[in-house]
Amino acid sequence: MTARKSGSRLETEIERCRSECQWDKIPELVRQLSAKLISNGRRRPGFPPSTSDREQEIITCYEKSGDIALLYLQEAEKVRIHKSGIQNRSPKPGPTSQDIELGYFLETGLQRAHVIHFKNGNLTRGVGRFREILRAVESRTTQSLRMTIARQLAEILLRGMCEQSYWSPLEDPPTVSPLDDPTRQGHVLSKNYSLSRRPRVYSGENLFCPQENTEEALLLLLISESMANRDAVLSRIPEHNNDRIISLQSASVVYDLLTIALGRRGQYEMLSECLERAMKFAFEEFHLWYQLALSLMAAGKSARAVKVLKECIRLKPDEPTIPLLAVKLCVGPLHWLDEGESFAKMVIDMGEKAAEFRAKGYLAVGLVYSLKATDASLRSTQEEYQRKALGAFQRAQSLSPTDHLAAFYLALQLAVSRQIPEALGYVRQALQLQGDDVHSLHLLALLLSAQKHYHDALNIIEMALSEYPENFNLLYTKVKLESMCRGPEEALLTCKHMLQIWKSFYNLTNPSDSGRGSSLLDRAITDRRQLNAMTLPDFSDPETGSVHATSIAASRVEQALSEVASSLQSSAPKQGPLHPWMTLAQIWLHAAEVYISMSKPAEAAACTQEASNLFPTSHNVLYMRGQIAELRGNMDEAKRWYEEALSINPTHVKSMQRLGLILHQLQRYSLSEKVLRDAVQVNSTAHDVWNSLGEVLQAQGNTAAATECFITALELEASSPILPFTIIPRAL
């Protein structure tokens, strides 16, 4: 007992000497303390300390030494800054003071306590010790250590702690926590030592304090990222090679954890910005380039993502998944078909090195050819690309007979080429491989409608909607089939249901909510919710999913003109992403079309006005205005609307067909014939255009050509689906 008291007295004396900077007295006091501790260890049998007490004593010593080390480094930093200030004011400055290095014993004192906590399964105390160190006012010496600890704590918060077990950094840790080893519950003791002076901690009224684990992890990682960028070793000279590798590895860990933290929140825009800052480390480093490419894809920055993927391909030329990702972007949001073709051929040209991915390569090149066929203005070019697409899909299907996508796209291409029985065979094969695939179910319904089995097609659509109730493509098709099978009143109920789905999905206020069209929805599209990922049709025409190059240009013109028109109107401009508003406009236009079939121009005009408030200069809106004018018998007005629609989108076949018929009624046969022949060049399977062309040729006395057109129209109508097959998106 006497030895214990004398030991405690010596410890107090050592602390006093440290606080008064009497360093010359400390070595002798330490020698005396060591001797006392050694004699204290020779206890009588039966009174040695228990294992848990011994561990707690060790941890206490480490925590105490860590606090003393932090205080010492803070005081040393004050002295360094003071000396630096004196030297800066001196006319003849002396040598620059050097930073104090964090030696082995200081670093061990700072790091060992939390290591033991984690080793013992006591995550709560370990996290608490991490936070104590991080809240201490930093010095230059502790910066690299703080970066390491911040990164380690962020990893624990992300991977080892759920929201229910989280506690605020300003609160006391829970006495019993699900984070800790249950066999050691009750053995955790609170901090039981005192110091005359503790390390200074950051304090203030307006300091930010995280409220949940991902928030705290993100804060720690952004701090770590800032430090990693500041201390980056970029020199490529051999002498700095080891330091550069360590710097890169440290930064890579931070960016990987940032990917987890920001990915959980869907903050891909912020993630891509962080990873762009990592490019200073990224020379010849595939991992960072690839992470950046994926983050840009997720953030919707497709053009930049393709450029970064090109660098990834250069770094790993034998990896087939990278060009496949590039194809996905090129045939999807970008519609860069030539670039997509070159990326797809990279995979095919890899041969056996690409092994299981070769089928995907042929699938990708088939999609490119299919989209090029849709874009082609000449019928011969369309047929050539359709032939190439079929060949590529057949090769993909032969290489991977168990891949439902290969069978599906082969069926879709056969359907577009109007080979309906063959398409039915392959779509059924696709459904045998993947029975709940939404696109295969949709294609089956369209194929049945092409065979005029409308009730069977509607049953398939309703079955698909039971699995995918928020798929607007399916709902558009349902509206058409219901109008045919059950009457327009049922179709209008589906339109109302679509508007309610739109309302429930989107956190957007409808600027078109002006009082018109309220018979379809009880003026409720006004609440705000976070935009969720959902299946959206990637097109601007409510009836064709084909993404022509001209359609893309037209949609951009429409967007620009609509924004200008909105700024000139008193109504509020659209807010948020474009796709939700396009979807809403299409719903109103489908409702307008149903009202036109019911010969109700006033209701159709109200619905069209709702769409017009969203996109005032959309060619679809202008076309629908022309339809309403025709219903009212105003042919001159209808002609003007169709001409305006074609000024926005010169390849809008339906406007061309209606304009051709009006010109025919006005006995302007040659101009009517030209317009209709142009429409046939754009879409050679439009049976109503062929029929209209036949009428014009017959009026001109060209009976033989007219008869040929009528026969073609009849053949095409016999295999015409309720909506074009190209409403189904074609994407990798």
XYZ file of C-alpha atoms in Angstrom:
732
model
C 0.000 0.000 0.000
C 2.945 2.303 0.855
C 4.517 1.574 -2.523
C 1.210 2.384 -4.291
C 0.937 5.739 -2.459
C 4.549 6.650 -3.177
C 3.993 5.704 -6.838
C 0.967 7.984 -6.999
C 2.979 10.785 -5.356
C 5.798 10.375 -7.875
C 3.328 10.434 -10.779
C 1.837 13.679 -9.471
C 5.326 15.149 -9.139
C 6.183 14.143 -12.733
C 2.989 15.802 -14.014
C 3.827 18.985 -12.070
C 7.329 19.084 -13.551
C 5.905 18.605 -17.038
C 3.375 21.395 -16.625
C 6.129 23.723 -15.315
C 8.562 22.588 -18.042
C 11.134 21.416 -15.436
C 12.414 18.745 -17.795
C 15.770 18.256 -16.016
C 14.071 16.799 -12.897
C 11.893 14.280 -14.744
C 14.501 11.525 -15.552
C 15.351 11.012 -11.857
C 11.652 10.939 -10.873
C 10.935 8.368 -13.612
C 13.763 6.133 -12.302
C 12.329 6.316 -8.795
C 8.822 5.541 -10.081
C 10.101 2.525 -12.053
C 11.779 1.103 -8.969
C 8.627 1.558 -6.882
C 6.448 -0.078 -9.560
C 8.807 -3.066 -9.745
C 8.667 -3.563 -5.959
C 4.891 -3.064 -6.013
C 4.636 -5.963 -8.524
C 6.038 -8.423 -5.924
C 2.717 -9.036 -4.214
C 1.862 -11.765 -1.794
C 0.312 -14.918 -3.307
C -3.455 -14.617 -3.573
C -3.464 -10.828 -4.328
C -2.446 -10.526 -7.936
C -4.829 -8.067 -10.186
C -7.637 -9.739 -12.251
C -7.319 -9.927 -16.054
C -10.026 -7.315 -16.657
C -8.514 -4.972 -14.068
C -5.111 -5.447 -15.633
C -6.471 -4.662 -19.117
C -8.290 -1.605 -17.812
C -5.100 -0.409 -16.133
C -3.182 -0.835 -19.398
C -5.844 1.032 -21.397
C -5.911 3.810 -18.810
C -2.162 4.218 -19.077
C -2.334 4.415 -22.865
C -5.209 6.891 -22.837
C -3.442 8.993 -20.229
C -0.184 8.948 -22.208
C -2.139 9.874 -25.360
C -3.737 12.882 -23.678
C -0.358 13.986 -22.328
C 1.143 13.590 -25.821
C -1.616 15.742 -27.357
C -1.134 18.421 -24.697
C 2.638 18.350 -25.191
C 2.322 18.719 -28.971
C -0.182 21.579 -28.590
C 2.219 23.402 -26.249
C 5.139 22.744 -28.587
C 3.073 24.166 -31.467
C 2.437 27.358 -29.463
C 6.176 27.710 -28.829
C 6.945 27.119 -32.513
C 4.446 29.744 -33.648
C 5.786 32.203 -31.036
C 9.373 31.706 -32.173
C 8.366 31.971 -35.803
C 6.681 35.312 -35.101
C 9.786 36.656 -33.356
C 12.011 35.566 -36.251
C 9.692 37.224 -38.774
C 9.908 40.546 -36.855
C 13.680 40.335 -36.403
C 15.821 42.281 -38.941
C 18.271 39.358 -39.000
C 16.194 36.234 -38.595
C 17.830 33.166 -37.189
C 17.422 29.633 -38.497
C 13.834 28.520 -39.155
C 12.435 26.369 -36.373
C 11.785 22.775 -37.432
C 8.488 20.936 -36.900
C 8.523 18.444 -34.051
C 8.358 14.890 -35.344
C 5.824 12.455 -33.927
C 8.198 9.825 -32.588
C 7.487 6.164 -31.953
C 6.489 6.519 -28.298
C 4.239 9.521 -28.850
C 2.501 7.830 -31.761
C 2.096 4.580 -29.790
C 0.601 6.501 -26.878
C -1.922 8.129 -29.209
C -2.886 5.015 -31.162
C -2.608 2.056 -28.812
C -5.688 2.655 -26.639
C -8.287 2.453 -29.402
C -6.504 -0.547 -30.918
C -6.968 -2.453 -27.649
C -10.607 -1.349 -27.412
C -11.359 -2.726 -30.872
C -9.361 -5.897 -30.206
C -11.460 -6.489 -27.086
C -14.703 -6.035 -29.003
C -15.464 -2.712 -27.326
C -16.411 -0.605 -30.358
C -18.161 2.015 -28.239
C -15.052 2.976 -26.260
C -12.911 2.758 -29.411
C -15.152 5.188 -31.301
C -15.230 7.454 -28.261
C -11.404 7.509 -28.108
C -11.221 8.294 -31.853
C -13.561 11.234 -31.345
C -11.547 12.539 -28.378
C -8.389 12.637 -30.477
C -10.152 14.265 -33.433
C -11.790 16.950 -31.282
C -8.410 17.983 -29.844
C -6.962 21.166 -31.369
C -4.557 19.937 -34.017
C -0.917 20.795 -34.563
C 1.270 20.278 -37.590
C 2.722 17.161 -36.024
C -0.628 15.392 -35.643
C -2.023 16.121 -39.106
C -1.074 12.833 -40.767
C -2.185 10.890 -37.687
C -5.532 12.725 -37.685
C -6.044 11.832 -41.339
C -5.446 8.141 -40.549
C -7.760 8.187 -37.526
C -10.483 10.099 -39.410
C -10.367 7.532 -42.200
C -10.475 4.603 -39.757
C -13.402 6.087 -37.858
C -15.274 6.752 -41.109
C -14.803 3.108 -42.091
C -16.185 1.935 -38.735
C -19.169 4.288 -39.032
C -19.948 3.054 -42.553
C -19.330 -0.653 -42.087
C -19.802 -1.392 -38.397
C -22.491 0.977 -37.123
C -26.163 1.282 -38.028
C -28.333 4.330 -37.447
C -29.961 2.737 -34.382
C -26.640 2.290 -32.557
C -25.343 5.793 -33.391
C -24.865 8.475 -30.741
C -23.880 12.105 -31.166
C -20.209 13.054 -30.669
C -21.345 15.549 -27.997
C -23.239 12.902 -25.996
C -21.882 10.347 -23.542
C -21.556 6.895 -25.134
C -24.224 4.350 -24.150
C -23.328 2.015 -21.287
C -24.778 -0.959 -23.166
C -24.461 -0.981 -26.935
C -25.159 -3.559 -29.680
C -21.787 -2.561 -31.123
C -19.889 -4.281 -28.293
C -19.053 -7.922 -27.660
C -22.039 -9.196 -25.597
C -19.764 -11.424 -23.491
C -17.951 -8.322 -22.254
C -21.027 -6.238 -21.390
C -20.695 -4.821 -17.892
C -16.872 -4.885 -17.972
C -16.648 -1.455 -19.594
C -15.465 1.154 -17.120
C -15.663 4.891 -17.632
C -12.500 6.961 -17.767
C -11.074 6.878 -14.247
C -8.031 9.112 -14.399
C -7.537 12.815 -14.028
C -4.945 15.231 -15.358
C -4.120 18.683 -14.063
C -4.396 19.895 -17.672
C -6.181 18.220 -20.545
C -5.612 18.792 -24.285
C -7.544 21.748 -25.681
C -10.551 20.814 -27.808
C -12.394 22.739 -30.493
C -15.379 24.590 -29.060
C -17.802 27.313 -30.059
C -21.446 28.128 -30.545
C -21.810 27.448 -34.267
C -19.756 24.287 -34.693
C -21.333 21.669 -36.954
C -22.235 18.407 -35.226
C -23.296 15.346 -37.268
C -26.634 13.735 -36.453
C -26.211 10.259 -37.962
C -23.460 7.833 -38.944
C -23.305 8.505 -42.713
C -23.214 12.258 -42.062
C -20.309 11.937 -39.630
C -18.482 9.538 -41.950
C -18.915 11.930 -44.862
C -17.582 14.857 -42.814
C -14.533 12.824 -41.772
C -13.875 11.654 -45.329
C -14.138 15.136 -46.835
C -11.627 16.342 -44.248
C -9.378 13.381 -45.071
C -9.723 14.037 -48.797
C -8.720 17.662 -48.325
C -5.636 16.591 -46.376
C -4.770 13.882 -48.928
C -4.924 16.403 -51.773
C -2.863 18.919 -49.848
C -0.134 16.432 -48.961
C -0.111 14.569 -52.277
C 3.295 13.384 -53.519
C 3.135 13.745 -57.303
C 6.815 13.662 -58.241
C 7.715 10.745 -60.531
C 11.450 10.768 -59.817
C 12.756 7.447 -58.381
C 13.735 8.947 -55.010
C 10.094 9.835 -54.310
C 8.602 6.573 -55.559
C 7.825 5.040 -52.151
C 6.334 8.283 -50.810
C 4.201 8.620 -53.956
C 2.891 5.046 -53.620
C 1.989 5.608 -49.953
C 0.285 8.904 -50.831
C -1.700 7.227 -53.610
C -2.769 4.287 -51.441
C -3.897 6.590 -48.659
C -5.929 8.728 -51.066
C -7.431 5.675 -52.806
C -8.791 4.344 -49.514
C -10.402 7.716 -48.809
C -12.012 7.855 -52.266
C -13.287 4.273 -51.972
C -14.958 5.138 -48.672
C -16.362 8.342 -50.186
C -17.875 6.194 -52.932
C -19.657 4.102 -50.291
C -20.841 7.102 -48.269
C -22.048 9.220 -51.190
C -23.397 6.228 -53.100
C -25.684 5.391 -50.170
C -27.156 8.878 -50.398
C -27.366 8.885 -54.204
C -25.062 11.927 -54.275
C -23.315 10.944 -57.512
C -22.853 14.525 -58.665
C -20.819 15.295 -55.547
C -18.959 11.979 -55.840
C -17.920 12.717 -59.419
C -16.636 16.141 -58.322
C -14.587 14.524 -55.534
C -13.137 11.939 -57.910
C -12.246 14.611 -60.451
C -10.083 16.143 -57.745
C -8.406 12.736 -57.423
C -7.150 12.961 -60.985
C -3.916 14.539 -59.742
C -3.099 11.068 -58.354
C -4.477 9.177 -61.303
C -1.607 8.993 -63.810
C -1.729 5.401 -65.117
C -3.937 4.414 -62.143
C -6.840 2.420 -63.582
C -8.831 2.159 -60.355
C -9.302 5.921 -59.959
C -10.115 6.448 -63.638
C -12.689 3.658 -63.513
C -14.282 4.996 -60.320
C -14.571 8.421 -61.961
C -16.173 6.925 -65.071
C -18.774 5.032 -63.018
C -19.576 8.103 -60.915
C -20.027 10.233 -64.044
C -22.370 7.593 -65.474
C -24.422 7.566 -62.281
C -24.504 11.382 -62.229
C -25.860 11.489 -65.782
C -22.700 13.095 -67.212
C -22.638 10.635 -70.086
C -20.417 12.517 -72.539
C -17.638 12.985 -69.966
C -18.065 9.385 -68.826
C -17.362 8.127 -72.361
C -14.169 10.200 -72.535
C -12.993 8.775 -69.206
C -13.905 5.235 -70.299
C -11.648 5.707 -73.340
C -8.745 6.288 -70.952
C -9.788 3.179 -68.983
C -9.730 1.181 -72.235
C -6.198 2.450 -72.924
C -5.088 1.331 -69.453
C -6.818 -2.084 -69.708
C -7.270 -2.865 -73.407
C -8.206 -6.509 -72.781
C -11.086 -5.825 -70.377
C -14.386 -6.247 -72.328
C -16.705 -4.733 -69.709
C -15.296 -1.219 -70.220
C -16.211 -0.782 -73.918
C -19.582 -2.407 -73.131
C -20.227 0.354 -70.595
C -19.277 2.912 -73.253
C -21.724 1.294 -75.712
C -24.458 1.483 -73.077
C -24.026 5.253 -72.933
C -23.634 5.692 -76.682
C -26.819 3.812 -77.630
C -28.738 5.190 -74.641
C -28.650 8.813 -73.513
C -26.065 10.079 -76.025
C -27.257 8.403 -79.250
C -23.680 8.409 -80.575
C -24.232 5.459 -82.870
C -20.937 5.547 -84.792
C -18.958 5.669 -81.541
C -21.169 2.925 -80.118
C -20.434 0.727 -83.120
C -16.674 1.141 -82.671
C -16.863 0.265 -78.952
C -19.020 -2.801 -79.666
C -16.571 -4.013 -82.314
C -13.730 -3.701 -79.772
C -15.426 -6.423 -77.708
C -16.054 -8.631 -80.742
C -12.453 -8.212 -81.940
C -11.106 -9.407 -78.567
C -12.029 -12.929 -79.651
C -11.404 -15.612 -77.065
C -10.016 -13.053 -74.610
C -13.587 -11.720 -74.292
C -15.027 -15.281 -74.117
C -18.388 -14.922 -72.363
C -18.700 -11.246 -73.341
C -18.612 -11.786 -77.110
C -22.362 -12.393 -77.151
C -22.811 -9.020 -75.441
C -20.595 -7.463 -78.098
C -22.824 -8.792 -80.886
C -25.896 -7.704 -78.918
C -24.436 -4.186 -78.646
C -23.551 -3.909 -82.327
C -27.009 -5.249 -83.199
C -28.606 -2.474 -81.141
C -26.477 0.107 -82.951
C -27.573 -1.208 -86.358
C -31.211 -1.360 -85.212
C -31.127 2.303 -84.131
C -29.318 3.292 -87.320
C -32.091 1.614 -89.314
C -34.635 3.731 -87.454
C -32.624 6.892 -88.149
C -32.041 6.170 -91.851
C -33.976 8.389 -94.268
C -33.671 6.085 -97.296
C -35.649 2.869 -97.405
C -32.731 0.924 -98.900
C -30.472 2.083 -96.054
C -33.099 1.107 -93.486
C -33.357 -2.389 -94.929
C -29.564 -2.793 -95.032
C -29.193 -1.855 -91.347
C -32.146 -4.063 -90.392
C -30.437 -6.987 -92.128
C -27.179 -6.285 -90.258
C -29.045 -5.966 -86.944
C -30.794 -9.303 -87.462
C -27.469 -10.976 -88.264
C -25.826 -9.564 -85.134
C -28.720 -10.592 -82.870
C -28.748 -14.098 -84.376
C -25.017 -14.418 -83.671
C -25.524 -13.201 -80.089
C -28.345 -15.705 -79.614
C -26.260 -18.588 -80.971
C -23.306 -17.685 -78.715
C -25.506 -17.320 -75.622
C -28.696 -19.380 -76.069
C -29.626 -18.979 -72.393
C -29.509 -15.162 -72.456
C -33.070 -13.854 -72.553
C -31.891 -10.460 -73.879
C -30.434 -12.014 -77.034
C -33.721 -13.796 -77.750
C -35.723 -10.666 -76.881
C -33.795 -8.298 -79.162
C -33.884 -10.830 -81.974
C -37.677 -10.969 -81.524
C -37.929 -7.179 -81.433
C -35.912 -6.777 -84.633
C -38.019 -9.408 -86.383
C -41.120 -7.548 -85.206
C -39.824 -4.208 -86.531
C -39.166 -5.997 -89.847
C -42.789 -7.255 -89.672
C -41.860 -10.943 -89.420
C -44.546 -11.480 -86.803
C -44.705 -15.323 -86.468
C -40.912 -15.603 -86.185
C -40.883 -12.769 -83.618
C -43.531 -14.544 -81.537
C -41.372 -17.661 -81.424
C -38.346 -15.812 -80.082
C -40.258 -13.636 -77.589
C -41.795 -16.792 -76.109
C -38.279 -18.225 -75.870
C -37.163 -15.053 -74.069
C -40.065 -15.399 -71.611
C -39.178 -19.040 -70.954
C -35.706 -17.846 -69.931
C -36.923 -14.789 -67.964
C -40.649 -14.995 -67.327
C -41.025 -11.604 -65.639
C -39.055 -9.482 -68.131
C -41.156 -6.371 -68.681
C -39.983 -5.657 -72.219
C -40.597 -9.236 -73.374
C -44.122 -9.100 -71.942
C -44.726 -5.755 -73.644
C -43.448 -7.069 -76.972
C -45.659 -10.151 -76.680
C -48.686 -7.890 -76.181
C -47.764 -5.743 -79.186
C -47.251 -8.841 -81.343
C -50.672 -10.148 -80.327
C -52.181 -6.774 -81.203
C -50.440 -6.966 -84.592
C -52.335 -10.228 -85.117
C -55.524 -8.363 -84.047
C -55.866 -10.377 -80.838
C -56.578 -7.205 -78.880
C -58.245 -8.830 -75.835
C -55.346 -11.265 -75.406
C -52.902 -8.379 -75.729
C -54.783 -6.413 -73.050
C -54.670 -9.423 -70.719
C -50.883 -9.618 -71.152
C -50.514 -5.868 -70.451
C -52.622 -6.132 -67.291
C -50.566 -9.116 -66.139
C -47.361 -7.130 -66.746
C -48.791 -4.128 -64.883
C -49.464 -6.315 -61.861
C -45.669 -6.734 -61.674
C -44.706 -3.268 -62.934
C -47.593 -0.954 -61.945
C -45.638 2.258 -62.566
C -44.326 1.493 -66.053
C -45.673 4.267 -68.273
C -44.918 2.431 -71.522
C -47.236 -0.382 -70.465
C -49.865 2.137 -69.397
C -49.714 3.986 -72.748
C -50.347 0.669 -74.498
C -53.155 -0.140 -72.074
C -54.909 3.152 -72.973
C -54.808 2.235 -76.667
C -56.025 -1.338 -76.111
C -58.796 -0.268 -73.741
C -60.066 2.239 -76.278
C -60.259 -0.637 -78.755
C -61.662 -3.348 -76.444
C -63.633 -1.642 -73.670
C -64.400 1.818 -74.942
C -62.894 5.282 -74.376
C -64.395 5.734 -70.898
C -62.195 2.913 -69.555
C -59.183 4.434 -71.316
C -59.874 7.792 -69.628
C -59.874 6.087 -66.221
C -56.408 4.709 -67.030
C -55.270 8.219 -68.000
C -56.471 9.470 -64.620
C -54.631 6.605 -62.931
C -51.448 7.554 -64.823
C -51.704 11.110 -63.547
C -52.100 9.839 -59.994
C -48.995 7.660 -60.404
C -47.088 10.671 -61.719
C -48.213 12.669 -58.725
C -47.165 9.977 -56.247
C -43.753 9.516 -57.819
C -42.497 13.035 -58.336
C -41.566 15.805 -55.989
C -42.471 18.420 -58.583
C -45.156 21.076 -58.782
C -47.084 20.917 -62.031
C -46.863 24.360 -63.675
C -49.661 23.378 -66.029
C -52.084 22.991 -63.142
C -54.232 25.852 -64.357
C -57.748 24.521 -63.937
C -58.152 22.836 -67.327
C -58.451 19.079 -67.701
C -59.611 18.734 -64.112
C -62.121 16.063 -65.121
C -59.183 13.639 -65.335
C -57.612 14.438 -61.985
C -58.934 16.350 -59.013
C -56.318 19.109 -59.186
C -53.885 17.245 -56.970
C -50.582 17.253 -58.850
C -48.989 19.734 -56.466
C -47.109 17.873 -53.738
C -43.313 17.626 -53.529
C -41.334 14.430 -53.126
C -37.846 13.270 -53.948
C -37.487 12.131 -57.560
C -37.203 8.332 -57.586
C -35.657 6.011 -60.130
C -38.339 4.530 -62.338
C -38.913 3.171 -65.806
C -39.293 6.140 -68.136
C -39.769 6.051 -71.910
C -36.685 7.538 -73.479
C -38.432 9.430 -76.241
C -40.386 12.591 -76.976
C -43.069 11.163 -79.264
C -45.953 9.632 -77.262
C -46.387 6.863 -79.842
C -42.885 5.968 -81.033
C -39.976 5.020 -78.883
C -37.589 5.494 -81.786
C -34.940 8.024 -80.949
C -34.182 9.498 -84.358
C -31.247 11.870 -84.568
C -33.765 14.394 -85.890
C -36.086 13.646 -82.961
C -33.276 14.378 -80.509
C -32.519 17.643 -82.267
C -36.229 18.451 -82.328
C -36.620 17.776 -78.614
C -33.717 20.111 -77.871
C -35.240 22.805 -80.070
C -38.579 22.251 -78.332
C -36.959 22.558 -74.916
C -35.199 25.792 -75.848
C -38.291 27.298 -77.463
C -40.490 26.163 -74.595
C -38.200 27.844 -72.084
C -38.285 31.060 -74.096
C -42.062 30.851 -74.432
C -42.460 30.136 -70.733
C -40.346 33.161 -69.860
C -42.639 35.319 -71.977
C -45.777 33.922 -70.369
C -47.147 34.700 -66.950
C -47.183 31.027 -65.957
C -44.280 29.698 -63.906
C -41.520 27.951 -65.890
C -40.822 24.263 -65.436
C -38.485 23.238 -62.652
C -36.380 20.104 -62.269
C -35.315 17.399 -64.744
C -36.866 17.173 -68.197
C -38.095 13.559 -68.212
C -40.875 13.872 -65.612
C -42.378 16.824 -67.460
C -42.156 14.987 -70.793
C -43.951 12.051 -69.207
C -46.677 14.278 -67.822
C -47.156 15.984 -71.188
C -47.494 12.596 -72.891
C -50.190 11.532 -70.414
C -52.235 14.645 -71.240
C -51.752 14.052 -74.974
C -52.954 10.454 -74.670
C -56.026 11.712 -72.846
C -56.568 14.296 -75.610
C -56.375 11.560 -78.218
C -59.042 9.548 -76.384
C -61.322 12.592 -76.311
C -60.764 13.114 -80.048
C -61.878 9.498 -80.638
C -65.025 10.414 -78.671
C -65.548 13.542 -80.869
C -65.177 15.855 -77.850
C -62.997 18.733 -79.094
C -63.462 20.944 -76.028
C -62.155 18.293 -73.598
C -59.368 17.366 -76.023
C -58.369 21.033 -76.244
C -58.280 21.303 -72.432
C -55.936 18.314 -72.167
C -53.763 19.621 -75.010
C -53.515 22.967 -73.239
C -52.176 21.180 -70.135
C -49.427 19.656 -72.292
C -48.865 23.018 -74.001
C -48.278 24.713 -70.644
C -45.388 22.304 -70.176
C -43.991 22.347 -73.742
C -45.590 25.173 -75.738
C -43.701 24.433 -78.951
C -43.645 20.625 -78.852
C -44.363 19.096 -82.269
C -46.656 16.608 -80.510
C -48.684 19.435 -78.979
C -48.879 21.242 -82.328
C -49.947 18.012 -84.055
C -52.711 17.481 -81.496
C -53.931 21.059 -82.036
C -54.154 20.196 -85.724
C -56.228 17.108 -84.906
C -58.637 19.203 -82.822
C -58.935 21.778 -85.607
C -59.753 18.978 -88.070
C -62.393 17.632 -85.681
C -63.961 21.084 -85.659
C -63.802 21.278 -89.457
C -61.189 24.078 -89.561
C -58.913 22.680 -92.290
C -56.916 25.873 -92.846
C -56.147 26.090 -89.134
C -55.258 22.379 -89.048
C -52.908 22.834 -92.006
C -51.152 25.669 -90.174
C -50.678 23.566 -87.026
C -49.239 20.622 -88.995
C -46.832 22.930 -90.828
C -45.690 24.373 -87.506
C -45.169 20.865 -86.119
C -43.021 19.962 -89.142
C -41.005 23.155 -88.756
C -39.975 21.832 -85.325
C -39.575 18.160 -86.337
C -39.396 17.688 -90.134
C -39.656 13.878 -89.819
C -42.847 13.666 -87.748
C -44.691 11.117 -89.895
C -48.169 11.649 -88.447
C -48.041 15.394 -89.162
C -46.782 14.657 -92.663
C -49.631 12.217 -93.269
C -52.358 14.601 -92.062
C -50.834 17.521 -93.976
C -50.691 15.362 -97.121
C -54.408 14.573 -96.800
C -55.348 18.240 -96.318
C -53.280 19.219 -99.367
C -55.105 16.447 -101.236
C -58.451 17.956 -100.202
C -57.218 21.323 -101.445
C -56.405 19.591 -104.784
C -52.697 20.356 -104.482
C -51.880 16.850 -105.647
C -48.206 17.169 -106.545
C -47.288 18.799 -103.226
C -49.438 16.277 -101.358
C -47.689 13.412 -103.161
C -44.254 14.809 -102.263
C -45.131 15.162 -98.588
C -46.497 11.616 -98.418
C -43.544 10.098 -100.304
C -41.222 11.830 -97.845
C -43.234 10.300 -94.996
C -42.881 6.819 -96.533
C -39.115 7.332 -96.734
C -39.032 8.132 -93.013
C -41.280 5.204 -91.986
C -41.883 2.594 -94.643
C -44.222 0.552 -92.389
C -46.822 3.295 -91.792
C -49.872 1.745 -93.489
C -52.030 4.879 -93.181
C -49.397 6.899 -95.077
C -49.333 4.316 -97.879
C -53.129 4.450 -98.026
C -53.134 8.260 -98.215
C -50.478 8.159 -100.938
C -52.660 5.712 -102.876
C -55.608 8.136 -102.666
C -53.490 11.019 -103.991
C -52.102 8.923 -106.864
C -55.594 7.700 -107.745
C -56.863 11.293 -107.855
C -54.061 12.088 -110.306
C -55.116 9.185 -112.522
C -52.104 6.996 -111.714
C -54.191 3.884 -111.059
C -51.433 1.260 -111.230
C -49.225 3.039 -108.676
C -52.255 3.757 -106.504
C -53.239 0.073 -106.517
C -49.714 -0.908 -105.474
C -49.889 1.572 -102.586
C -53.265 0.239 -101.461
C -51.996 -3.354 -101.510
C -48.903 -2.324 -99.499
C -51.156 -0.514 -97.015
C -53.344 -3.595 -96.594
C -50.337 -5.884 -96.058
C -48.801 -3.525 -93.511
C -52.091 -2.939 -91.700
C -52.513 -6.691 -91.302
C -49.302 -6.788 -89.235
C -49.598 -3.357 -87.606
C -49.475 -3.303 -83.779
C -51.637 -1.032 -81.624
C -48.520 1.117 -81.022
C -45.224 0.930 -82.944
C -42.835 -1.781 -81.779
C -40.202 0.909 -81.313
C -42.057 2.193 -78.235
C -40.024 -0.483 -76.418
C -36.677 1.090 -75.464
C -33.576 -0.361 -77.090
C -30.720 -0.114 -74.636
C -27.877 -2.355 -73.515
